[in-house]
Coordinates of C-alpha atoms in Angstrom, one line a residue:
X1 CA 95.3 -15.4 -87.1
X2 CA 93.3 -18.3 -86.0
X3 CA 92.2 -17.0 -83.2
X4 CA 90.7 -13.6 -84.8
X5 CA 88.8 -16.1 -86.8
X6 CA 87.4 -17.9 -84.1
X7 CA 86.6 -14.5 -82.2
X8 CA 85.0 -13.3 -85.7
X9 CA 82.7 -16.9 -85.8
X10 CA 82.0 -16.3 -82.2
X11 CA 80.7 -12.9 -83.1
X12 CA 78.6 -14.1 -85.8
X13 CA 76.8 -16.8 -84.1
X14 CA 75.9 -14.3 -81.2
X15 CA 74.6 -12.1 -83.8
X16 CA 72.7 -15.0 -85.2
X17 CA 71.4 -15.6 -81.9
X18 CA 69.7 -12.5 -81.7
X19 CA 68.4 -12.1 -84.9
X20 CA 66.5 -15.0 -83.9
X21 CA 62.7 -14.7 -83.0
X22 CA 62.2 -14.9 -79.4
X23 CA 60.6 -18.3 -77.7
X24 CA 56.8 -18.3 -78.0
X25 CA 57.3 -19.3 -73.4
X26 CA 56.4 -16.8 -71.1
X27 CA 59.6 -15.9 -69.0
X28 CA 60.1 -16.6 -65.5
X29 CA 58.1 -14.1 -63.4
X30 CA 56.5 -13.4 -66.4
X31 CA 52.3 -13.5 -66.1
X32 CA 50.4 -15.8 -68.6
X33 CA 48.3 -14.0 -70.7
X34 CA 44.5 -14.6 -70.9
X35 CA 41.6 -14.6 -68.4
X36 CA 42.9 -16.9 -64.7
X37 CA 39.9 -18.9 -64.9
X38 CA 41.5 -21.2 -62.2
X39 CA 42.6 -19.2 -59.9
X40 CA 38.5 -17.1 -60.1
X41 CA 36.9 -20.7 -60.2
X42 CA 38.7 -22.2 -57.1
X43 CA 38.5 -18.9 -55.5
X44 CA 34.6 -19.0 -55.7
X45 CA 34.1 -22.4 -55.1
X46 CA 36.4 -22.6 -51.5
X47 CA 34.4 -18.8 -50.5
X48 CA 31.0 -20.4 -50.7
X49 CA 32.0 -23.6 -48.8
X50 CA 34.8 -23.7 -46.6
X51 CA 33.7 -20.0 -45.5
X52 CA 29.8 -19.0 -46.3
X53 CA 29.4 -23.2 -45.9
X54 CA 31.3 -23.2 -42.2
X55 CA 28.1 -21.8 -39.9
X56 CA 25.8 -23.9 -42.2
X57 CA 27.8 -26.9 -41.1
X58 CA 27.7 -26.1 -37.9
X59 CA 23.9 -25.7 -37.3
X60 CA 23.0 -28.5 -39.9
X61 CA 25.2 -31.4 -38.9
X62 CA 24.0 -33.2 -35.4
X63 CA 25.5 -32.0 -32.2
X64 CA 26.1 -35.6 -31.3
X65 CA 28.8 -35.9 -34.1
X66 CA 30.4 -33.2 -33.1
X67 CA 30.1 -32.4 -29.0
X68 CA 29.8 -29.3 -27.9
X69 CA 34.0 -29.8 -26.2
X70 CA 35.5 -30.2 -30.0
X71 CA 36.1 -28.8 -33.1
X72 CA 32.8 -29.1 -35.0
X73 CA 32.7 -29.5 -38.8
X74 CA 32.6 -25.5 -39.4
X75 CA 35.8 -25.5 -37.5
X76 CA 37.8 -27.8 -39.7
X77 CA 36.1 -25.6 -42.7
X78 CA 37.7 -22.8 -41.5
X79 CA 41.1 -24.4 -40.9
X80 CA 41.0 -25.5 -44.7
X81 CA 39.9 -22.3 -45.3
X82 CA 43.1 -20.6 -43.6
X83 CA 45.8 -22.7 -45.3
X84 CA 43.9 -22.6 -48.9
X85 CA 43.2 -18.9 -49.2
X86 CA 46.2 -17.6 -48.4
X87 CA 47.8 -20.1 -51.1
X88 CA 45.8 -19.1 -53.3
X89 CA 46.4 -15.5 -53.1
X90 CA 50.1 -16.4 -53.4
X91 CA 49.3 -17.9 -56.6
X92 CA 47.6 -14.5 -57.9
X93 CA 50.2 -12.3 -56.9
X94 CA 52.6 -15.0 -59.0
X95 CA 50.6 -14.3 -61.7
X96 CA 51.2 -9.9 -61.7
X97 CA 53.4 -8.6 -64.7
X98 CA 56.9 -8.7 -63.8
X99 CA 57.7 -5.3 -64.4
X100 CA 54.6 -4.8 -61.6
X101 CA 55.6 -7.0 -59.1
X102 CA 55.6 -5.8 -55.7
X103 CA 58.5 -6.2 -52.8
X104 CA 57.9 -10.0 -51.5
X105 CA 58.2 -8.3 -48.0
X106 CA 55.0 -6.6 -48.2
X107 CA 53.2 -9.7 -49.6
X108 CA 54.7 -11.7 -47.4
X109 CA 53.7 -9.7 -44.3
X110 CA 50.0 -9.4 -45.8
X111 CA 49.6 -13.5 -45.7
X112 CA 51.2 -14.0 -42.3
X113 CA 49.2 -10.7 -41.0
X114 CA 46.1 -12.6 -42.9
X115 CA 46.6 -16.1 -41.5
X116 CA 46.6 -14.6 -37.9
X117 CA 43.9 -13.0 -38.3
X118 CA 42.0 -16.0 -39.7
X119 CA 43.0 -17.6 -36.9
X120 CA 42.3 -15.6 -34.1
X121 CA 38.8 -15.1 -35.8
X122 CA 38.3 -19.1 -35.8
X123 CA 38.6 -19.6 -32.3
X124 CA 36.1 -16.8 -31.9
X125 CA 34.0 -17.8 -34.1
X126 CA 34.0 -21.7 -33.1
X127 CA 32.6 -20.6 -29.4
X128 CA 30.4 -18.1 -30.6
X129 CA 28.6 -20.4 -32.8
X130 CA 28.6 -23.2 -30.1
X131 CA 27.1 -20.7 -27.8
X132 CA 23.6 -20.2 -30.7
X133 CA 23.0 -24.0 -29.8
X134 CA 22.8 -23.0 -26.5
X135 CA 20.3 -19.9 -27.2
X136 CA 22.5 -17.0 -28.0
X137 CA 21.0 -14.6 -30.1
X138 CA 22.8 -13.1 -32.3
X139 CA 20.9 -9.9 -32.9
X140 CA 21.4 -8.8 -29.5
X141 CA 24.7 -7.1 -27.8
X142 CA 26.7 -9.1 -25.3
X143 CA 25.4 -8.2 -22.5
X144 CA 21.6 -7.9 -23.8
X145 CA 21.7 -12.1 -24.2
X146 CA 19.9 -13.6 -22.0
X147 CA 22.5 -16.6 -21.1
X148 CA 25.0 -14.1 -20.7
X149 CA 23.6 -11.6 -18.7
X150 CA 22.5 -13.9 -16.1
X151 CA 26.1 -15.3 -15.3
X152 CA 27.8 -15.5 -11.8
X153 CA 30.2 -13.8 -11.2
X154 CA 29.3 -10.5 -13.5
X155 CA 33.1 -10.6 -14.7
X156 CA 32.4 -13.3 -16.6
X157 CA 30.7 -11.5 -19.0
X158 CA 33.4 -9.1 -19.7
X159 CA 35.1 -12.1 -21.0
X160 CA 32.7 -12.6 -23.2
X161 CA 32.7 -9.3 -24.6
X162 CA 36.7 -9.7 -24.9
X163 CA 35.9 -13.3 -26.7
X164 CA 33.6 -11.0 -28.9
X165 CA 36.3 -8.3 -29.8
X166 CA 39.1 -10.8 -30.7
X167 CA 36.1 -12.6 -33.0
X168 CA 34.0 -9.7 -34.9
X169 CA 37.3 -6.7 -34.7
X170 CA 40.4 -7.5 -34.1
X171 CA 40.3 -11.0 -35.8
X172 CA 38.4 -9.3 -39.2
X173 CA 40.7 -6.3 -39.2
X174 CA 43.2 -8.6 -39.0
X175 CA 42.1 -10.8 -42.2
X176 CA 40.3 -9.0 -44.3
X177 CA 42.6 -5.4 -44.4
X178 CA 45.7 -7.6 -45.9
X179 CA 43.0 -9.6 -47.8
X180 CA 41.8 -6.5 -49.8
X181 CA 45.6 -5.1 -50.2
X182 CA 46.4 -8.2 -51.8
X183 CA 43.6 -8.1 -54.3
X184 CA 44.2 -4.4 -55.0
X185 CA 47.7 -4.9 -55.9
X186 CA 47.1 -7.4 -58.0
X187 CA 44.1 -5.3 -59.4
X188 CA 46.9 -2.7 -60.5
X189 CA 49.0 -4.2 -62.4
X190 CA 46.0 -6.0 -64.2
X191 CA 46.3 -3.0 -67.3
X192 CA 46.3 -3.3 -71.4
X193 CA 45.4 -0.9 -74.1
X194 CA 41.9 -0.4 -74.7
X195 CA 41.4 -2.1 -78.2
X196 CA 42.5 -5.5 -76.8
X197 CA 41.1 -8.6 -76.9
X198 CA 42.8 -9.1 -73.3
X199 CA 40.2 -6.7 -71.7
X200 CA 37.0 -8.7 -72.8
X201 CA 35.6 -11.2 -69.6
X202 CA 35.0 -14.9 -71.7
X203 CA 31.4 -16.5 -70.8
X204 CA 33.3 -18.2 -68.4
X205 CA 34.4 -15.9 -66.5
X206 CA 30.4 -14.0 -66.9
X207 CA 29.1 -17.5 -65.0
X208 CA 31.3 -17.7 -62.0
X209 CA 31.0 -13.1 -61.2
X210 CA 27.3 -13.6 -59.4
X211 CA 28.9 -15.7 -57.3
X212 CA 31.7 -14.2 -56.5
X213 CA 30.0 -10.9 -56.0
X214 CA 27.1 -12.6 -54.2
X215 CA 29.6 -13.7 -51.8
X216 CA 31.6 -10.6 -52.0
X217 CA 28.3 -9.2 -50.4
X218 CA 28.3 -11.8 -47.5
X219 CA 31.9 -10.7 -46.5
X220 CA 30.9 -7.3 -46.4
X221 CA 28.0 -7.8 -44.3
X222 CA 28.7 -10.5 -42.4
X223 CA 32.7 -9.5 -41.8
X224 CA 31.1 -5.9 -40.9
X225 CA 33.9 -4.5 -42.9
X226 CA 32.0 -2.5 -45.5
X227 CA 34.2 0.6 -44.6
X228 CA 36.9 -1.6 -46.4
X229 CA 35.5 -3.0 -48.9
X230 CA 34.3 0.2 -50.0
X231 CA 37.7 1.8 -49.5
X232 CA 39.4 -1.1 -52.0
X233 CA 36.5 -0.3 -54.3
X234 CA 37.3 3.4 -54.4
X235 CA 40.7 3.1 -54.9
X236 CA 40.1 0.4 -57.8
X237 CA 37.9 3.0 -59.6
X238 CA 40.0 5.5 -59.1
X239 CA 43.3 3.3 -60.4
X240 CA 41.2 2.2 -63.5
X241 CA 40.3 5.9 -64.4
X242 CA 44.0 7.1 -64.1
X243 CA 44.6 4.3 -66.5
X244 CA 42.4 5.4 -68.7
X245 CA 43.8 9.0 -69.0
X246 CA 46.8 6.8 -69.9
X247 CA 45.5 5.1 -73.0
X248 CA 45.2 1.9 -70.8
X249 CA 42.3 -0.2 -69.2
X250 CA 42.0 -3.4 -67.0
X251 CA 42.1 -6.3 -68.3
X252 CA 39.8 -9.1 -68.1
X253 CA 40.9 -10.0 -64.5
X254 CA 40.7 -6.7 -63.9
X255 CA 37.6 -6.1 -65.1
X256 CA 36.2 -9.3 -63.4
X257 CA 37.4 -8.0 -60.5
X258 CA 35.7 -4.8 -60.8
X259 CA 32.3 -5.8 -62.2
X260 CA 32.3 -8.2 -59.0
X261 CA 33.1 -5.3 -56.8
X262 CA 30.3 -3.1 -58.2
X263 CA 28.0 -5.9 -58.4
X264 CA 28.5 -6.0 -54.5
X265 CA 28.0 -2.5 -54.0
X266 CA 24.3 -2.9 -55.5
X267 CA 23.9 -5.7 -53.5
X268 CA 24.7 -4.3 -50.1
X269 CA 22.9 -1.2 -50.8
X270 CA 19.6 -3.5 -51.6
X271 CA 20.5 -4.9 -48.2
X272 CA 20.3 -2.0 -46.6
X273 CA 17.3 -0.8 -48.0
X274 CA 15.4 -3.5 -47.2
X275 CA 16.5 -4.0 -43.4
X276 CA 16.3 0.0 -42.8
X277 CA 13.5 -0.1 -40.9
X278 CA 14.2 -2.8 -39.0
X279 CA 14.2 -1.2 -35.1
X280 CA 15.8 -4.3 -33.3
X281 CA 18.6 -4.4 -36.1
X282 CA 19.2 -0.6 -35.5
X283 CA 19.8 -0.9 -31.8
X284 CA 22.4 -3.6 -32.4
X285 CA 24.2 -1.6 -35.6
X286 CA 24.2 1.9 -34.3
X287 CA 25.7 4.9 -36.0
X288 CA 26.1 6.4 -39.7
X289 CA 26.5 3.2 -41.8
X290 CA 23.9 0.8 -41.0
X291 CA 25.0 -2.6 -42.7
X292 CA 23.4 -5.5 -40.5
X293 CA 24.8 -9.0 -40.6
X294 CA 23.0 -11.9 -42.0
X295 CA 23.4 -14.4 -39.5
X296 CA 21.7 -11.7 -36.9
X297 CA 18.8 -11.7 -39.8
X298 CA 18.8 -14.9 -39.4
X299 CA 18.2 -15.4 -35.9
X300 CA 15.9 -12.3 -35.4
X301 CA 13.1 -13.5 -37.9
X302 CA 14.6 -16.6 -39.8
X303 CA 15.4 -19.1 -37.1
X304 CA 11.7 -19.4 -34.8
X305 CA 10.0 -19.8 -37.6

């Protein structure tokens, strides 16, 4: 008898329990609600400095600081650069609805595939910089330079060209293809319904999306990997408009993300129109999308004068 009472008490508090409201906390795995004003902020801020900020570094800071046989100040940029980003793009994909969440696996591979690339690409990049001290031009072709075409023996300068494939190719593929696969997946599992407050971008987050999309436009250009970015653009237009037939829309990381993106777009294609006629920059960008590098800018028309 006395325990059928205590079974009956025990049933009573459970169904107590669960009349109960629910705790006001987020659960575990769970994303916090609201615009990630962080995670954009310190985004923006690292892009323009330890990446857009490396080169200037390099250029601006006295060789004698930094000799020509070490690291220079861009270098140690980029080696911030390459433990931060990838941390932080951890943090965003912490931050994707639970029920959204993709297999650890595939993130995990993206941020090792996207720290190797980095990598590779700041090696490249450290002697290919060191080299524009010495006079390399960085509108011209490998073999058009004139301190590399002069070298002795001749096979020295298919080194080069190899040093230039593991720095502008393999070393961007390598970074930027898991960068953008990373941002889209985040990008679709950033959905609410349309009459929501959630959707709105704050002031704050209007402030920091020139920026971002400003710099969106230097990876593009500069990375030569606006193939890709458009791709990840495509897809994030097409995702949003499926969501839409669903009753759904981004929300306001979403639509930062989005408006940055399409911001970018405008910017490249303002690029491009005003370098079209350019006849030394078509030589060195050849073939159906023309999309010429700043730093080559630069150094064609910037850098004598």
């Amino acid at each position: 008898m006395q325990g059928v009472r205590k079974r009956q008490g025990n049933d009573l508090q459970t169904a107590s329990t669960k009349s109960r409201p629910m705790s006001s906390a987020p659960a575990a795995g769970q994303r916090p609600s609201g615009f990630h004003l962080d995670l954009w902020l310190w985004f923006t801020l690292q892009n323009w400095i330890l990446d857009f900020g490396r080169p200037i570094a390099m250029i601006a800071l006295p060789v004698e600081w930094f000799p020509l046989n070490k690291p220079s100040a861009g270098d140690y940029f980029h080696m911030a650069y390459n433990v931060i980003t990838p941390f932080l793009m951890l943090k965003l994909i912490e931050r994707s609805p639970a029920h959204r969440a993709p297999p650890r696996s595939v993130v995990y591979l993206c941020i090792v595939t996207m720290v190797m690339g980095a990598s590779i690409h700041l090696v490249g990049d450290s002697i290919n910089h060191r080299l524009v001290l010495s006079g390399y031009q960085l509108h011209l072709s490998v073999r058009d330079n004139p301190i590399i075409r002069d070298l002795k023996p001749a096979s020295l300068i298919d080194s080069f060209e190899l040093l230039y494939f593991y720095d502008e190719q393999l070393g961007h593929l390598m970074w930027y293809i898991p960068f953008f696969i990373i941002l889209f997946i985040y990008f679709t599992g950033c959905c609410c319904s349309r009459a929501n407050e959630e959707s709105k971008i704050p002031f704050s987050g209007w402030l920091i999306l020139g920026p971002s999309a400003l710099y969106y436009w230097y990876l593009a250009t500069e990375g030569q990997i606006f193939e890709l970015f458009l791709l990840t653009y495509v897809a994030m237009v097409v995702t949003a408009m499926r969501q839409r037939r669903r009753g759904l829309s981004p929300d306001s990381n979403g639509r930062f993300l989005l408006c940055s993106f399409s911001v970018t777009v405008a910017l490249v294609a303002a690029w491009v129109a005003f370098l079209w006629n350019d006849p030394v920059l078509r030589r060195k960008y050849p073939g159906i999308i023309y999309v010429p590098e700043p730093w080559a800018y630069y150094t064609l028309h910037v850098k004598d004068s």
